[in-house]
């Protein structure tokens, strides 16, 4: 975790963040392939299909004892990337949410999404609501008020305080949109000693 990000979480919530090195996505896949992952909680996307070696990815994901998917729609990962026990929890898509959400465009604009009406009637819940419910069920009581994060407005306020470059997200309901700084270059100026982009040749295996 980036040091500035971890420090702000500690200041905001009053607990110490782990200092040991964590695992990025590929390291987690390697651990699963080695049989070292007992459970996986998968938020959106298709971890199976996003890997370039599907046979390897399938073996890795099928080595996990239990996988829980939070998904807006079915994808091949639910079939080929499932664990020994696999649970698929359908969640509301962004335009089905009862609360306003935000979305990030490919040009690094963060915009408000109004939400809408669920396409399927029943007990569909938002991804945030399900994550909060899991946390309340399995983590120590009193550690954190997960109910607060069921409110998308409260969640945006927390993001504004913690995530670098996202301070305007707390005002997006009024301002409409904002662009994340440092990601889109309107002038050829880069954060390098020489101020120019640096290219590297990657050796292919």
GROMACS .gro file of C-alpha atoms in nm:
model
  205
    1UNK     CA    1   0.000   0.000   0.000
    2UNK     CA    2   0.129   0.348  -0.087
    3UNK     CA    3   0.265   0.521   0.225
    4UNK     CA    4   0.055   0.838   0.185
    5UNK     CA    5  -0.262   0.633   0.133
    6UNK     CA    6  -0.194   0.418   0.442
    7UNK     CA    7  -0.112   0.722   0.657
    8UNK     CA    8  -0.440   0.894   0.566
    9UNK     CA    9  -0.638   0.578   0.649
   10UNK     CA   10  -0.469   0.564   0.989
   11UNK     CA   11  -0.543   0.932   1.055
   12UNK     CA   12  -0.907   0.902   0.948
   13UNK     CA   13  -0.996   0.574   1.122
   14UNK     CA   14  -0.746   0.550   1.407
   15UNK     CA   15  -0.599   0.205   1.346
   16UNK     CA   16  -0.259   0.088   1.224
   17UNK     CA   17  -0.221  -0.040   0.871
   18UNK     CA   18  -0.003  -0.347   0.800
   19UNK     CA   19   0.353  -0.260   0.698
   20UNK     CA   20   0.445  -0.595   0.541
   21UNK     CA   21   0.437  -0.634   0.165
   22UNK     CA   22   0.104  -0.745   0.024
   23UNK     CA   23   0.017  -0.929  -0.297
   24UNK     CA   24  -0.088  -0.775  -0.626
   25UNK     CA   25  -0.320  -0.965  -0.857
   26UNK     CA   26  -0.055  -1.174  -1.032
   27UNK     CA   27   0.114  -1.270  -0.703
   28UNK     CA   28  -0.228  -1.381  -0.574
   29UNK     CA   29  -0.276  -1.594  -0.886
   30UNK     CA   30   0.068  -1.750  -0.835
   31UNK     CA   31  -0.022  -1.829  -0.473
   32UNK     CA   32  -0.350  -1.987  -0.587
   33UNK     CA   33  -0.164  -2.197  -0.846
   34UNK     CA   34   0.065  -2.319  -0.567
   35UNK     CA   35  -0.239  -2.418  -0.357
   36UNK     CA   36  -0.181  -2.146  -0.096
   37UNK     CA   37  -0.517  -1.967  -0.127
   38UNK     CA   38  -0.814  -2.106   0.069
   39UNK     CA   39  -1.072  -1.842  -0.018
   40UNK     CA   40  -1.118  -1.564  -0.274
   41UNK     CA   41  -1.370  -1.280  -0.271
   42UNK     CA   42  -1.388  -1.154  -0.629
   43UNK     CA   43  -1.537  -0.812  -0.702
   44UNK     CA   44  -1.656  -0.772  -1.060
   45UNK     CA   45  -1.449  -0.839  -1.369
   46UNK     CA   46  -1.326  -1.173  -1.500
   47UNK     CA   47  -0.998  -1.275  -1.339
   48UNK     CA   48  -0.990  -1.594  -1.545
   49UNK     CA   49  -1.046  -1.425  -1.881
   50UNK     CA   50  -0.804  -1.139  -1.816
   51UNK     CA   51  -0.508  -1.378  -1.790
   52UNK     CA   52  -0.310  -1.446  -2.109
   53UNK     CA   53  -0.263  -1.816  -2.021
   54UNK     CA   54  -0.614  -1.950  -1.968
   55UNK     CA   55  -0.505  -2.306  -1.891
   56UNK     CA   56  -0.275  -2.179  -1.615
   57UNK     CA   57  -0.542  -1.940  -1.484
   58UNK     CA   58  -0.803  -2.216  -1.473
   59UNK     CA   59  -0.574  -2.445  -1.276
   60UNK     CA   60  -0.488  -2.164  -1.034
   61UNK     CA   61  -0.845  -2.059  -0.966
   62UNK     CA   62  -0.976  -2.415  -0.941
   63UNK     CA   63  -0.716  -2.480  -0.668
   64UNK     CA   64  -0.895  -2.237  -0.436
   65UNK     CA   65  -1.123  -2.401  -0.179
   66UNK     CA   66  -1.400  -2.136  -0.195
   67UNK     CA   67  -1.459  -1.853  -0.440
   68UNK     CA   68  -1.728  -1.589  -0.397
   69UNK     CA   69  -1.813  -1.378  -0.704
   70UNK     CA   70  -1.994  -1.044  -0.690
   71UNK     CA   71  -2.108  -1.000  -1.050
   72UNK     CA   72  -2.356  -0.802  -1.258
   73UNK     CA   73  -2.360  -1.071  -1.528
   74UNK     CA   74  -2.229  -1.422  -1.595
   75UNK     CA   75  -1.892  -1.465  -1.767
   76UNK     CA   76  -1.656  -1.757  -1.850
   77UNK     CA   77  -1.474  -1.706  -1.520
   78UNK     CA   78  -1.776  -1.841  -1.334
   79UNK     CA   79  -1.735  -2.169  -1.521
   80UNK     CA   80  -1.362  -2.214  -1.583
   81UNK     CA   81  -1.231  -2.000  -1.296
   82UNK     CA   82  -1.449  -2.129  -1.014
   83UNK     CA   83  -1.315  -2.273  -0.691
   84UNK     CA   84  -1.390  -2.615  -0.546
   85UNK     CA   85  -1.692  -2.451  -0.388
   86UNK     CA   86  -1.819  -2.148  -0.578
   87UNK     CA   87  -2.086  -1.892  -0.489
   88UNK     CA   88  -2.211  -1.632  -0.737
   89UNK     CA   89  -2.385  -1.332  -0.583
   90UNK     CA   90  -2.565  -1.118  -0.842
   91UNK     CA   91  -2.530  -0.744  -0.775
   92UNK     CA   92  -2.699  -0.435  -0.909
   93UNK     CA   93  -2.527  -0.267  -1.203
   94UNK     CA   94  -2.439   0.100  -1.169
   95UNK     CA   95  -2.745   0.216  -1.364
   96UNK     CA   96  -2.971  -0.001  -1.144
   97UNK     CA   97  -2.854   0.144  -0.812
   98UNK     CA   98  -3.102   0.332  -0.596
   99UNK     CA   99  -2.821   0.565  -0.485
  100UNK     CA  100  -2.610   0.787  -0.707
  101UNK     CA  101  -2.273   0.636  -0.792
  102UNK     CA  102  -1.967   0.763  -0.978
  103UNK     CA  103  -1.798   0.628  -1.287
  104UNK     CA  104  -1.453   0.696  -1.431
  105UNK     CA  105  -1.422   0.747  -1.805
  106UNK     CA  106  -1.131   0.634  -2.022
  107UNK     CA  107  -1.018   0.999  -2.026
  108UNK     CA  108  -0.991   1.009  -1.644
  109UNK     CA  109  -1.309   1.207  -1.586
  110UNK     CA  110  -1.508   1.108  -1.278
  111UNK     CA  111  -1.879   1.166  -1.332
  112UNK     CA  112  -2.196   1.108  -1.137
  113UNK     CA  113  -2.426   0.825  -1.244
  114UNK     CA  114  -2.789   0.879  -1.151
  115UNK     CA  115  -2.878   0.512  -1.096
  116UNK     CA  116  -3.213   0.370  -1.199
  117UNK     CA  117  -3.447   0.074  -1.170
  118UNK     CA  118  -3.325  -0.287  -1.134
  119UNK     CA  119  -3.372  -0.490  -1.453
  120UNK     CA  120  -3.465  -0.797  -1.246
  121UNK     CA  121  -3.715  -0.777  -0.963
  122UNK     CA  122  -3.628  -0.944  -0.634
  123UNK     CA  123  -3.364  -0.921  -0.365
  124UNK     CA  124  -3.080  -0.774  -0.571
  125UNK     CA  125  -2.837  -0.567  -0.364
  126UNK     CA  126  -2.554  -0.328  -0.437
  127UNK     CA  127  -2.194  -0.447  -0.431
  128UNK     CA  128  -2.117  -0.202  -0.149
  129UNK     CA  129  -2.404  -0.337   0.062
  130UNK     CA  130  -2.285  -0.698   0.022
  131UNK     CA  131  -1.922  -0.613   0.103
  132UNK     CA  132  -2.032  -0.426   0.417
  133UNK     CA  133  -2.253  -0.718   0.523
  134UNK     CA  134  -1.967  -0.967   0.483
  135UNK     CA  135  -1.734  -0.744   0.683
  136UNK     CA  136  -1.989  -0.707   0.965
  137UNK     CA  137  -2.032  -1.086   0.977
  138UNK     CA  138  -1.668  -1.195   0.986
  139UNK     CA  139  -1.467  -0.910   1.143
  140UNK     CA  140  -1.441  -0.811   1.508
  141UNK     CA  141  -1.732  -0.600   1.631
  142UNK     CA  142  -1.655  -0.236   1.700
  143UNK     CA  143  -1.351  -0.227   1.475
  144UNK     CA  144  -1.525  -0.016   1.213
  145UNK     CA  145  -1.876   0.108   1.133
  146UNK     CA  146  -1.936  -0.074   0.807
  147UNK     CA  147  -2.296   0.049   0.797
  148UNK     CA  148  -2.159   0.396   0.721
  149UNK     CA  149  -2.018   0.270   0.391
  150UNK     CA  150  -2.357   0.152   0.273
  151UNK     CA  151  -2.419   0.519   0.199
  152UNK     CA  152  -2.256   0.611  -0.131
  153UNK     CA  153  -2.235   0.975  -0.024
  154UNK     CA  154  -2.043   0.873   0.292
  155UNK     CA  155  -1.820   0.649   0.083
  156UNK     CA  156  -1.739   0.937  -0.154
  157UNK     CA  157  -1.661   1.162   0.144
  158UNK     CA  158  -1.414   0.902   0.275
  159UNK     CA  159  -1.252   0.861  -0.067
  160UNK     CA  160  -1.212   1.241  -0.089
  161UNK     CA  161  -1.015   1.241   0.237
  162UNK     CA  162  -0.794   0.943   0.161
  163UNK     CA  163  -0.729   0.885  -0.210
  164UNK     CA  164  -0.476   1.125  -0.372
  165UNK     CA  165  -0.631   1.326  -0.654
  166UNK     CA  166  -0.987   1.236  -0.558
  167UNK     CA  167  -1.067   1.525  -0.321
  168UNK     CA  168  -1.329   1.669  -0.564
  169UNK     CA  169  -1.535   1.345  -0.555
  170UNK     CA  170  -1.710   1.476  -0.243
  171UNK     CA  171  -1.845   1.769  -0.447
  172UNK     CA  172  -1.926   1.581  -0.769
  173UNK     CA  173  -2.299   1.600  -0.697
  174UNK     CA  174  -2.274   1.979  -0.733
  175UNK     CA  175  -1.987   2.024  -0.979
  176UNK     CA  176  -2.086   1.738  -1.210
  177UNK     CA  177  -1.744   1.597  -1.297
  178UNK     CA  178  -1.370   1.635  -1.242
  179UNK     CA  179  -1.053   1.507  -1.404
  180UNK     CA  180  -0.796   1.312  -1.203
  181UNK     CA  181  -0.467   1.508  -1.208
  182UNK     CA  182  -0.145   1.361  -1.340
  183UNK     CA  183  -0.302   1.096  -1.563
  184UNK     CA  184  -0.379   1.285  -1.883
  185UNK     CA  185  -0.098   1.486  -2.040
  186UNK     CA  186  -0.209   1.792  -2.233
  187UNK     CA  187   0.153   1.906  -2.273
  188UNK     CA  188   0.464   1.688  -2.329
  189UNK     CA  189   0.585   1.721  -1.969
  190UNK     CA  190   0.653   1.412  -1.757
  191UNK     CA  191   0.750   1.356  -1.394
  192UNK     CA  192   1.103   1.239  -1.478
  193UNK     CA  193   1.441   1.405  -1.407
  194UNK     CA  194   1.463   1.525  -1.769
  195UNK     CA  195   1.094   1.610  -1.800
  196UNK     CA  196   1.057   1.372  -2.093
  197UNK     CA  197   0.898   1.031  -2.130
  198UNK     CA  198   1.128   0.730  -2.084
  199UNK     CA  199   1.077   0.426  -2.304
  200UNK     CA  200   1.206   0.077  -2.223
  201UNK     CA  201   1.227  -0.229  -2.445
  202UNK     CA  202   1.072  -0.534  -2.278
  203UNK     CA  203   1.242  -0.860  -2.366
  204UNK     CA  204   0.985  -1.117  -2.473
  205UNK     CA  205   1.015  -1.473  -2.339
   0.00000   0.00000   0.00000
